[in-house]
Structures are given as C-alpha cells and as structure tokens.
Amino acid sequence: QVQLVESGGGLVQAGGSLRLSCAASGRSFTGYVMGWFRQAPGKEREFVASINWSGGFTYYADSVKGRFTGSRDNAKNTVYLQMNSLKPEDTAVYYCAAKDPRIARTYDYWGQGTQVTVSS
C-alpha cells in the first residue's frame, strides 16, 4: 500500500519558516518526480514545487520562488519543502504527491495534507 505522509505544518508568524516533510512508503520511488501542492480555503489546489529523482532539478511556482526550497533524501524516501519568509497568503493545506514521468503526466499518489497557517 503506497503511502505519502506529510508532517511539519503548523502556525507561524509572517516572516517565519517551516520545513515540511513527506515520507513515502509502499513501493519503490526510483525515478519518481515528487511534487508539493497547496489548497487554501475556497481556492483550487495549486502547484507549489517539484523535484526530480536526483534532486538536481527543481521547479517552483512564481509565488514561492526564492522563498521555498525543495529537496529529497532518496535513502529515506523522504522529500522536504523548506519554506522561508512565509506570508499570510501561504496559508493552506500542503500536499505532497508522486508521479512516474516515464509513464504518466499526472501525479498518481497523494498524501493527506498538512496545515500551514501564517499569521500576520
């Protein structure tokens, strides 16, 4: 059974930092691209960041570029999202997801999400 479990969310003041983790289990994720998405109340889910298997290529939404950094530890099957200079508009439920780019364009596996709340 494939599982993606996010952790690290919480309440932080504007300008603060959080680091989210996503632990993957249940299958091999060799070659998988890992993504981070978020959904704020009343809004659609939006892409935040993605990181390829080697960790050498990351891609970010313009809204978080320069503030968020994705990384991964394949030995631990874990991906991270370091979030700095947080803003109230970053408040959302954050999800990690996984896809095999060799066979799919969409993300096949999703975590349950972790709440991030940024107070002004």
Tab-separated table of N, CA, C and O in Angstrom:
chain	number	residue	atom	x	y	z
A	1	GLN	N	0.851	-1.187	0.000
A	1	GLN	CA	0.000	0.000	0.000
A	1	GLN	C	0.892	1.245	0.000
A	1	GLN	O	1.678	1.446	0.905
A	2	VAL	N	0.717	2.061	-1.010
A	2	VAL	CA	1.524	3.271	-1.120
A	2	VAL	C	0.991	4.319	-0.161
A	2	VAL	O	-0.219	4.552	-0.073
A	3	GLN	N	1.919	4.919	0.546
A	3	GLN	CA	1.541	5.997	1.453
A	3	GLN	C	2.503	7.156	1.326
A	3	GLN	O	3.722	6.956	1.242
A	4	LEU	N	1.949	8.348	1.314
A	4	LEU	CA	2.726	9.580	1.419
A	4	LEU	C	2.202	10.294	2.658
A	4	LEU	O	1.003	10.584	2.726
A	5	VAL	N	3.086	10.545	3.595
A	5	VAL	CA	2.670	11.142	4.862
A	5	VAL	C	3.424	12.440	5.078
A	5	VAL	O	4.650	12.429	5.262
A	6	GLU	N	2.674	13.538	5.064
A	6	GLU	CA	3.279	14.849	5.297
A	6	GLU	C	3.328	15.164	6.780
A	6	GLU	O	2.486	14.702	7.559
A	7	SER	N	4.296	15.967	7.144
A	7	SER	CA	4.404	16.451	8.514
A	7	SER	C	5.153	17.773	8.501
A	7	SER	O	5.734	18.156	7.477
A	8	GLY	N	5.108	18.466	9.630
A	8	GLY	CA	5.872	19.700	9.753
A	8	GLY	C	5.051	20.968	9.655
A	8	GLY	O	5.583	22.074	9.810
A	9	GLY	N	3.764	20.835	9.362
A	9	GLY	CA	2.926	22.014	9.297
A	9	GLY	C	2.704	22.609	10.680
A	9	GLY	O	3.070	22.023	11.694
A	10	GLY	N	2.086	23.786	10.691
A	10	GLY	CA	1.805	24.426	11.960
A	10	GLY	C	1.468	25.881	11.782
A	10	GLY	O	1.200	26.349	10.673
A	11	LEU	N	1.494	26.587	12.895
A	11	LEU	CA	1.183	28.013	12.923
A	11	LEU	C	2.485	28.789	13.086
A	11	LEU	O	3.285	28.484	13.978
A	12	VAL	N	2.679	29.774	12.228
A	12	VAL	CA	3.899	30.569	12.271
A	12	VAL	C	3.550	32.012	11.939
A	12	VAL	O	2.581	32.267	11.216
A	13	GLN	N	4.327	32.924	12.452
A	13	GLN	CA	4.115	34.328	12.137
A	13	GLN	C	4.705	34.669	10.772
A	13	GLN	O	5.641	34.006	10.305
A	14	ALA	N	4.163	35.689	10.180
A	14	ALA	CA	4.693	36.155	8.899
A	14	ALA	C	6.185	36.439	9.040
A	14	ALA	O	6.628	37.015	10.034
A	15	GLY	N	6.919	36.017	8.023
A	15	GLY	CA	8.365	36.158	8.052
A	15	GLY	C	9.082	34.957	8.614
A	15	GLY	O	10.312	34.858	8.505
A	16	GLY	N	8.337	34.050	9.206
A	16	GLY	CA	8.933	32.864	9.799
A	16	GLY	C	9.173	31.760	8.794
A	16	GLY	O	8.974	31.936	7.581
A	17	SER	N	9.603	30.614	9.322
A	17	SER	CA	9.958	29.476	8.477
A	17	SER	C	9.332	28.200	9.000
A	17	SER	O	9.078	28.055	10.205
A	18	LEU	N	9.119	27.285	8.086
A	18	LEU	CA	8.706	25.926	8.407
A	18	LEU	C	9.372	24.992	7.421
A	18	LEU	O	9.660	25.379	6.282
A	19	ARG	N	9.576	23.753	7.856
A	19	ARG	CA	10.050	22.737	6.929
A	19	ARG	C	9.064	21.580	6.929
A	19	ARG	O	8.844	20.945	7.973
A	20	LEU	N	8.506	21.324	5.771
A	20	LEU	CA	7.594	20.199	5.611
A	20	LEU	C	8.375	18.975	5.173
A	20	LEU	O	9.353	19.079	4.431
A	21	SER	N	7.908	17.834	5.633
A	21	SER	CA	8.484	16.555	5.217
A	21	SER	C	7.389	15.691	4.628
A	21	SER	O	6.222	15.811	4.999
A	22	CYS	N	7.785	14.822	3.735
A	22	CYS	CA	6.858	13.859	3.148
A	22	CYS	C	7.569	12.518	3.078
A	22	CYS	O	8.527	12.364	2.315
A	23	ALA	N	7.109	11.585	3.875
A	23	ALA	CA	7.700	10.248	3.904
A	23	ALA	C	6.892	9.324	3.010
A	23	ALA	O	5.669	9.196	3.178
A	24	ALA	N	7.570	8.693	2.079
A	24	ALA	CA	6.915	7.805	1.118
A	24	ALA	C	7.213	6.351	1.447
A	24	ALA	O	8.331	6.012	1.839
A	25	SER	N	6.230	5.500	1.270
A	25	SER	CA	6.424	4.075	1.543
A	25	SER	C	5.487	3.244	0.688
A	25	SER	O	4.566	3.770	0.058
A	26	GLY	N	5.741	1.958	0.643
A	26	GLY	CA	4.842	1.036	-0.031
A	26	GLY	C	5.278	0.592	-1.407
A	26	GLY	O	4.675	-0.323	-1.981
A	27	ARG	N	6.275	1.239	-1.954
A	27	ARG	CA	6.801	0.825	-3.259
A	27	ARG	C	8.107	1.558	-3.476
A	27	ARG	O	8.488	2.436	-2.720
A	28	SER	N	8.785	1.175	-4.553
A	28	SER	CA	9.983	1.906	-4.922
A	28	SER	C	9.592	3.195	-5.641
A	28	SER	O	8.710	3.193	-6.505
A	29	PHE	N	10.262	4.282	-5.285
A	29	PHE	CA	10.000	5.548	-5.933
A	29	PHE	C	11.169	5.974	-6.824
A	29	PHE	O	11.322	7.155	-7.156
A	30	THR	N	11.935	4.984	-7.205
A	30	THR	CA	13.053	5.261	-8.113
A	30	THR	C	12.539	5.919	-9.385
A	30	THR	O	11.639	5.419	-10.041
A	31	GLY	N	13.137	7.051	-9.722
A	31	GLY	CA	12.750	7.750	-10.935
A	31	GLY	C	11.546	8.657	-10.788
A	31	GLY	O	11.216	9.407	-11.707
A	32	TYR	N	10.900	8.618	-9.664
A	32	TYR	CA	9.678	9.409	-9.491
A	32	TYR	C	9.998	10.887	-9.292
A	32	TYR	O	10.975	11.248	-8.639
A	33	VAL	N	9.144	11.705	-9.816
A	33	VAL	CA	9.136	13.131	-9.505
A	33	VAL	C	8.207	13.343	-8.314
A	33	VAL	O	7.101	12.784	-8.276
A	34	MET	N	8.680	14.120	-7.362
A	34	MET	CA	7.868	14.425	-6.194
A	34	MET	C	7.418	15.883	-6.276
A	34	MET	O	8.212	16.766	-6.620
A	35	GLY	N	6.166	16.106	-5.987
A	35	GLY	CA	5.634	17.453	-6.071
A	35	GLY	C	5.016	17.909	-4.764
A	35	GLY	O	4.620	17.085	-3.930
A	36	TRP	N	4.946	19.226	-4.617
A	36	TRP	CA	4.232	19.843	-3.500
A	36	TRP	C	3.121	20.718	-4.082
A	36	TRP	O	3.358	21.484	-5.034
A	37	PHE	N	1.947	20.592	-3.497
A	37	PHE	CA	0.800	21.386	-3.890
A	37	PHE	C	0.179	21.983	-2.637
A	37	PHE	O	0.480	21.546	-1.521
A	38	ARG	N	-0.690	22.962	-2.823
A	38	ARG	CA	-1.392	23.526	-1.669
A	38	ARG	C	-2.792	23.941	-2.081
A	38	ARG	O	-3.060	24.220	-3.254
A	39	GLN	N	-3.656	23.966	-1.080
A	39	GLN	CA	-5.026	24.394	-1.310
A	39	GLN	C	-5.465	25.263	-0.146
A	39	GLN	O	-5.507	24.805	1.006
A	40	ALA	N	-5.777	26.501	-0.467
A	40	ALA	CA	-6.281	27.440	0.530
A	40	ALA	C	-7.806	27.353	0.563
A	40	ALA	O	-8.431	26.937	-0.421
A	41	PRO	N	-8.428	27.757	1.661
A	41	PRO	CA	-9.889	27.701	1.758
A	41	PRO	C	-10.553	28.475	0.625
A	41	PRO	O	-10.194	29.618	0.338
A	42	GLY	N	-11.487	27.809	-0.031
A	42	GLY	CA	-12.227	28.458	-1.100
A	42	GLY	C	-11.483	28.573	-2.408
A	42	GLY	O	-11.989	29.185	-3.357
A	43	LYS	N	-10.302	28.008	-2.467
A	43	LYS	CA	-9.500	28.096	-3.701
A	43	LYS	C	-9.181	26.706	-4.228
A	43	LYS	O	-9.247	25.714	-3.510
A	44	GLU	N	-8.804	26.673	-5.482
A	44	GLU	CA	-8.410	25.405	-6.083
A	44	GLU	C	-6.990	25.040	-5.643
A	44	GLU	O	-6.182	25.905	-5.303
A	45	ARG	N	-6.721	23.758	-5.689
A	45	ARG	CA	-5.378	23.296	-5.399
A	45	ARG	C	-4.412	23.845	-6.437
A	45	ARG	O	-4.719	23.858	-7.631
A	46	GLU	N	-3.247	24.258	-5.980
A	46	GLU	CA	-2.273	24.830	-6.901
A	46	GLU	C	-0.901	24.204	-6.696
A	46	GLU	O	-0.548	23.763	-5.604
A	47	PHE	N	-0.152	24.190	-7.758
A	47	PHE	CA	1.200	23.662	-7.740
A	47	PHE	C	2.116	24.601	-6.965
A	47	PHE	O	2.015	25.827	-7.083
A	48	VAL	N	3.016	24.006	-6.191
A	48	VAL	CA	3.987	24.784	-5.435
A	48	VAL	C	5.415	24.512	-5.921
A	48	VAL	O	6.148	25.433	-6.244
A	49	ALA	N	5.784	23.233	-5.970
A	49	ALA	CA	7.158	22.893	-6.330
A	49	ALA	C	7.225	21.435	-6.749
A	49	ALA	O	6.362	20.635	-6.397
A	50	SER	N	8.261	21.118	-7.503
A	50	SER	CA	8.526	19.720	-7.833
A	50	SER	C	10.032	19.500	-7.848
A	50	SER	O	10.809	20.440	-8.034
A	51	ILE	N	10.405	18.249	-7.642
A	51	ILE	CA	11.824	17.906	-7.615
A	51	ILE	C	12.003	16.557	-8.287
A	51	ILE	O	11.230	15.626	-8.044
A	52	ASN	N	12.991	16.453	-9.131
A	52	ASN	CA	13.184	15.198	-9.857
A	52	ASN	C	13.910	14.185	-8.979
A	52	ASN	O	14.242	14.450	-7.827
A	53	TRP	N	14.112	13.005	-9.521
A	53	TRP	CA	14.647	11.903	-8.737
A	53	TRP	C	16.015	12.238	-8.122
A	53	TRP	O	16.275	11.975	-6.964
A	54	SER	N	16.878	12.800	-8.921
A	54	SER	CA	18.229	13.063	-8.418
A	54	SER	C	18.273	14.253	-7.476
A	54	SER	O	19.255	14.451	-6.761
A	55	GLY	N	17.213	15.055	-7.513
A	55	GLY	CA	17.219	16.270	-6.708
A	55	GLY	C	17.949	17.409	-7.373
A	55	GLY	O	18.051	18.503	-6.824
A	56	GLY	N	18.446	17.159	-8.582
A	56	GLY	CA	19.221	18.174	-9.261
A	56	GLY	C	18.386	19.175	-10.022
A	56	GLY	O	18.901	20.187	-10.500
A	57	PHE	N	17.119	18.884	-10.146
A	57	PHE	CA	16.255	19.815	-10.872
A	57	PHE	C	15.008	20.061	-10.068
A	57	PHE	O	14.268	19.147	-9.732
A	58	THR	N	14.772	21.312	-9.748
A	58	THR	CA	13.564	21.690	-9.029
A	58	THR	C	12.847	22.784	-9.804
A	58	THR	O	13.466	23.542	-10.556
A	59	TYR	N	11.574	22.836	-9.614
A	59	TYR	CA	10.743	23.813	-10.322
A	59	TYR	C	9.766	24.396	-9.321
A	59	TYR	O	9.203	23.662	-8.514
A	60	TYR	N	9.583	25.705	-9.360
A	60	TYR	CA	8.758	26.374	-8.369
A	60	TYR	C	7.722	27.271	-9.018
A	60	TYR	O	7.959	27.862	-10.077
A	61	ALA	N	6.596	27.397	-8.346
A	61	ALA	CA	5.616	28.394	-8.729
A	61	ALA	C	6.220	29.779	-8.492
A	61	ALA	O	7.012	29.974	-7.567
A	62	ASP	N	5.822	30.725	-9.313
A	62	ASP	CA	6.370	32.079	-9.184
A	62	ASP	C	6.109	32.664	-7.799
A	62	ASP	O	6.929	33.422	-7.278
A	63	SER	N	5.004	32.273	-7.214
A	63	SER	CA	4.605	32.861	-5.926
A	63	SER	C	5.521	32.442	-4.776
A	63	SER	O	5.535	33.096	-3.735
A	64	VAL	N	6.292	31.367	-4.961
A	64	VAL	CA	7.155	30.900	-3.875
A	64	VAL	C	8.628	30.923	-4.250
A	64	VAL	O	9.491	30.649	-3.407
A	65	LYS	N	8.910	31.238	-5.475
A	65	LYS	CA	10.296	31.234	-5.952
A	65	LYS	C	11.153	32.168	-5.115
A	65	LYS	O	10.767	33.308	-4.840
A	66	GLY	N	12.303	31.671	-4.717
A	66	GLY	CA	13.206	32.453	-3.882
A	66	GLY	C	12.932	32.339	-2.397
A	66	GLY	O	13.757	32.772	-1.574
A	67	ARG	N	11.794	31.785	-2.033
A	67	ARG	CA	11.442	31.632	-0.612
A	67	ARG	C	11.378	30.171	-0.200
A	67	ARG	O	11.681	29.830	0.943
A	68	PHE	N	10.940	29.310	-1.110
A	68	PHE	CA	10.789	27.889	-0.807
A	68	PHE	C	11.882	27.105	-1.509
A	68	PHE	O	12.283	27.432	-2.627
A	69	THR	N	12.323	26.032	-0.866
A	69	THR	CA	13.343	25.165	-1.449
A	69	THR	C	12.960	23.709	-1.241
A	69	THR	O	12.722	23.284	-0.110
A	70	GLY	N	12.932	22.977	-2.336
A	70	GLY	CA	12.633	21.553	-2.257
A	70	GLY	C	13.908	20.725	-2.241
A	70	GLY	O	14.910	21.099	-2.851
A	71	SER	N	13.856	19.611	-1.539
A	71	SER	CA	14.981	18.684	-1.525
A	71	SER	C	14.447	17.291	-1.259
A	71	SER	O	13.276	17.119	-0.926
A	72	ARG	N	15.311	16.310	-1.406
A	72	ARG	CA	14.871	14.947	-1.156
A	72	ARG	C	16.050	14.118	-0.676
A	72	ARG	O	17.201	14.379	-1.040
A	73	ASP	N	15.719	13.119	0.116
A	73	ASP	CA	16.690	12.136	0.590
A	73	ASP	C	16.164	10.786	0.145
A	73	ASP	O	15.278	10.206	0.792
A	74	ASN	N	16.681	10.284	-0.949
A	74	ASN	CA	16.152	9.051	-1.515
A	74	ASN	C	16.448	7.839	-0.628
A	74	ASN	O	15.689	6.857	-0.655
A	75	ALA	N	17.497	7.905	0.137
A	75	ALA	CA	17.794	6.802	1.047
A	75	ALA	C	16.705	6.665	2.108
A	75	ALA	O	16.455	5.568	2.616
A	76	LYS	N	16.068	7.779	2.421
A	76	LYS	CA	14.994	7.766	3.407
A	76	LYS	C	13.613	7.832	2.770
A	76	LYS	O	12.608	7.882	3.477
A	77	ASN	N	13.571	7.874	1.445
A	77	ASN	CA	12.282	8.018	0.741
A	77	ASN	C	11.499	9.213	1.274
A	77	ASN	O	10.280	9.132	1.509
A	78	THR	N	12.201	10.300	1.468
A	78	THR	CA	11.586	11.478	2.061
A	78	THR	C	11.925	12.715	1.234
A	78	THR	O	13.055	12.860	0.769
A	79	VAL	N	10.942	13.558	1.063
A	79	VAL	CA	11.142	14.846	0.408
A	79	VAL	C	10.811	15.950	1.400
A	79	VAL	O	10.033	15.758	2.332
A	80	TYR	N	11.410	17.094	1.153
A	80	TYR	CA	11.262	18.211	2.068
A	80	TYR	C	10.887	19.477	1.306
A	80	TYR	O	11.205	19.621	0.128
A	81	LEU	N	10.243	20.369	2.000
A	81	LEU	CA	9.970	21.688	1.465
A	81	LEU	C	10.316	22.694	2.559
A	81	LEU	O	9.598	22.797	3.557
A	82	GLN	N	11.420	23.375	2.368
A	82	GLN	CA	11.824	24.417	3.294
A	82	GLN	C	11.136	25.704	2.877
A	82	GLN	O	11.314	26.153	1.737
A	83	MET	N	10.380	26.274	3.805
A	83	MET	CA	9.601	27.472	3.489
A	83	MET	C	10.097	28.615	4.374
A	83	MET	O	9.966	28.543	5.595
A	84	ASN	N	10.653	29.613	3.740
A	84	ASN	CA	11.157	30.786	4.456
A	84	ASN	C	10.358	32.027	4.079
A	84	ASN	O	9.636	32.031	3.078
A	85	SER	N	10.505	33.054	4.871
A	85	SER	CA	9.819	34.333	4.600
A	85	SER	C	8.347	34.114	4.322
A	85	SER	O	7.789	34.642	3.352
A	86	LEU	N	7.720	33.344	5.174
A	86	LEU	CA	6.323	32.990	4.955
A	86	LEU	C	5.419	34.205	5.034
A	86	LEU	O	5.663	35.148	5.814
A	87	LYS	N	4.369	34.165	4.229
A	87	LYS	CA	3.399	35.240	4.151
A	87	LYS	C	2.021	34.690	4.501
A	87	LYS	O	1.772	33.498	4.327
A	88	PRO	N	1.121	35.555	4.938
A	88	PRO	CA	-0.245	35.070	5.233
A	88	PRO	C	-0.888	34.367	4.046
A	88	PRO	O	-1.649	33.407	4.235
A	89	GLU	N	-0.564	34.789	2.851
A	89	GLU	CA	-1.152	34.155	1.667
A	89	GLU	C	-0.593	32.765	1.399
A	89	GLU	O	-1.067	32.060	0.508
A	90	ASP	N	0.406	32.348	2.160
A	90	ASP	CA	0.897	30.971	2.064
A	90	ASP	C	0.049	30.005	2.893
A	90	ASP	O	0.259	28.790	2.832
A	91	THR	N	-0.889	30.533	3.644
A	91	THR	CA	-1.761	29.688	4.458
A	91	THR	C	-2.559	28.744	3.573
A	91	THR	O	-3.237	29.178	2.634
A	92	ALA	N	-2.455	27.458	3.851
A	92	ALA	CA	-3.123	26.445	3.044
A	92	ALA	C	-2.837	25.069	3.636
A	92	ALA	O	-1.988	24.929	4.523
A	93	VAL	N	-3.539	24.088	3.107
A	93	VAL	CA	-3.162	22.693	3.350
A	93	VAL	C	-2.165	22.318	2.263
A	93	VAL	O	-2.431	22.510	1.076
A	94	TYR	N	-1.029	21.790	2.688
A	94	TYR	CA	0.032	21.417	1.765
A	94	TYR	C	0.048	19.907	1.575
A	94	TYR	O	0.008	19.150	2.549
A	95	TYR	N	0.123	19.514	0.311
A	95	TYR	CA	0.114	18.096	-0.043
A	95	TYR	C	1.385	17.737	-0.801
A	95	TYR	O	1.863	18.531	-1.621
A	96	CYS	N	1.898	16.557	-0.542
A	96	CYS	CA	2.942	16.051	-1.432
A	96	CYS	C	2.320	15.003	-2.345
A	96	CYS	O	1.285	14.409	-2.034
A	97	ALA	N	2.963	14.807	-3.468
A	97	ALA	CA	2.454	13.889	-4.479
A	97	ALA	C	3.627	13.293	-5.241
A	97	ALA	O	4.729	13.848	-5.242
A	98	ALA	N	3.364	12.160	-5.892
A	98	ALA	CA	4.417	11.469	-6.626
A	98	ALA	C	3.913	11.034	-7.991
A	98	ALA	O	2.753	10.625	-8.126
A	99	LYS	N	4.799	11.114	-8.979
A	99	LYS	CA	4.455	10.603	-10.297
A	99	LYS	C	5.691	10.014	-10.962
A	99	LYS	O	6.815	10.436	-10.707
A	100	ASP	N	5.433	9.030	-11.808
A	100	ASP	CA	6.494	8.448	-12.619
A	100	ASP	C	6.449	9.135	-13.974
A	100	ASP	O	5.548	8.862	-14.763
A	101	PRO	N	7.367	10.023	-14.262
A	101	PRO	CA	7.298	10.796	-15.506
A	101	PRO	C	7.493	9.937	-16.756
A	101	PRO	O	7.195	10.398	-17.865
A	102	ARG	N	7.955	8.714	-16.576
A	102	ARG	CA	8.165	7.833	-17.722
A	102	ARG	C	6.869	7.256	-18.244
A	102	ARG	O	6.789	6.820	-19.394
A	103	ILE	N	5.838	7.250	-17.381
A	103	ILE	CA	4.590	6.629	-17.806
A	103	ILE	C	3.359	7.495	-17.573
A	103	ILE	O	2.268	7.144	-18.014
A	104	ALA	N	3.502	8.613	-16.863
A	104	ALA	CA	2.321	9.415	-16.553
A	104	ALA	C	2.668	10.896	-16.513
A	104	ALA	O	3.767	11.282	-16.105
A	105	ARG	N	1.703	11.706	-16.916
A	105	ARG	CA	1.880	13.150	-16.818
A	105	ARG	C	1.265	13.697	-15.553
A	105	ARG	O	1.574	14.803	-15.140
A	106	THR	N	0.384	12.908	-14.948
A	106	THR	CA	-0.287	13.366	-13.734
A	106	THR	C	0.297	12.658	-12.519
A	106	THR	O	0.929	11.610	-12.631
A	107	TYR	N	0.061	13.240	-11.383
A	107	TYR	CA	0.530	12.658	-10.128
A	107	TYR	C	-0.409	11.515	-9.718
A	107	TYR	O	-1.626	11.693	-9.670
A	108	ASP	N	0.195	10.381	-9.421
A	108	ASP	CA	-0.588	9.183	-9.122
A	108	ASP	C	-0.873	9.010	-7.635
A	108	ASP	O	-1.874	8.401	-7.273
A	109	TYR	N	0.039	9.491	-6.802
A	109	TYR	CA	-0.087	9.260	-5.369
A	109	TYR	C	-0.090	10.600	-4.639
A	109	TYR	O	0.667	11.503	-4.985
A	110	TRP	N	-0.931	10.664	-3.614
A	110	TRP	CA	-1.096	11.886	-2.852
A	110	TRP	C	-1.087	11.599	-1.360
A	110	TRP	O	-1.583	10.558	-0.926
A	111	GLY	N	-0.560	12.548	-0.604
A	111	GLY	CA	-0.643	12.468	0.834
A	111	GLY	C	-1.942	13.076	1.332
A	111	GLY	O	-2.762	13.567	0.545
A	112	GLN	N	-2.110	13.036	2.648
A	112	GLN	CA	-3.354	13.520	3.247
A	112	GLN	C	-3.319	15.018	3.543
A	112	GLN	O	-4.344	15.620	3.834
A	113	GLY	N	-2.132	15.599	3.482
A	113	GLY	CA	-2.004	17.034	3.677
A	113	GLY	C	-1.601	17.428	5.077
A	113	GLY	O	-1.859	16.696	6.047
A	114	THR	N	-0.978	18.582	5.174
A	114	THR	CA	-0.619	19.151	6.468
A	114	THR	C	-0.927	20.645	6.426
A	114	THR	O	-0.656	21.315	5.431
A	115	GLN	N	-1.533	21.141	7.491
A	115	GLN	CA	-1.990	22.527	7.528
A	115	GLN	C	-0.827	23.471	7.859
A	115	GLN	O	-0.085	23.248	8.821
A	116	VAL	N	-0.731	24.519	7.067
A	116	VAL	CA	0.214	25.602	7.342
A	116	VAL	C	-0.599	26.881	7.495
A	116	VAL	O	-1.374	27.238	6.608
A	117	THR	N	-0.429	27.536	8.615
A	117	THR	CA	-1.140	28.782	8.880
A	117	THR	C	-0.121	29.860	9.205
A	117	THR	O	0.691	29.688	10.116
A	118	VAL	N	-0.180	30.945	8.457
A	118	VAL	CA	0.746	32.055	8.657
A	118	VAL	C	-0.047	33.260	9.148
A	118	VAL	O	-0.937	33.747	8.435
A	119	SER	N	0.261	33.707	10.326
A	119	SER	CA	-0.460	34.844	10.896
A	119	SER	C	0.266	36.151	10.561
A	119	SER	O	1.490	36.192	10.452
A	120	SER	N	-0.517	37.190	10.438
A	120	SER	CA	0.057	38.498	10.082
A	120	SER	C	0.454	39.289	11.310
A	120	SER	O	0.148	38.925	12.425
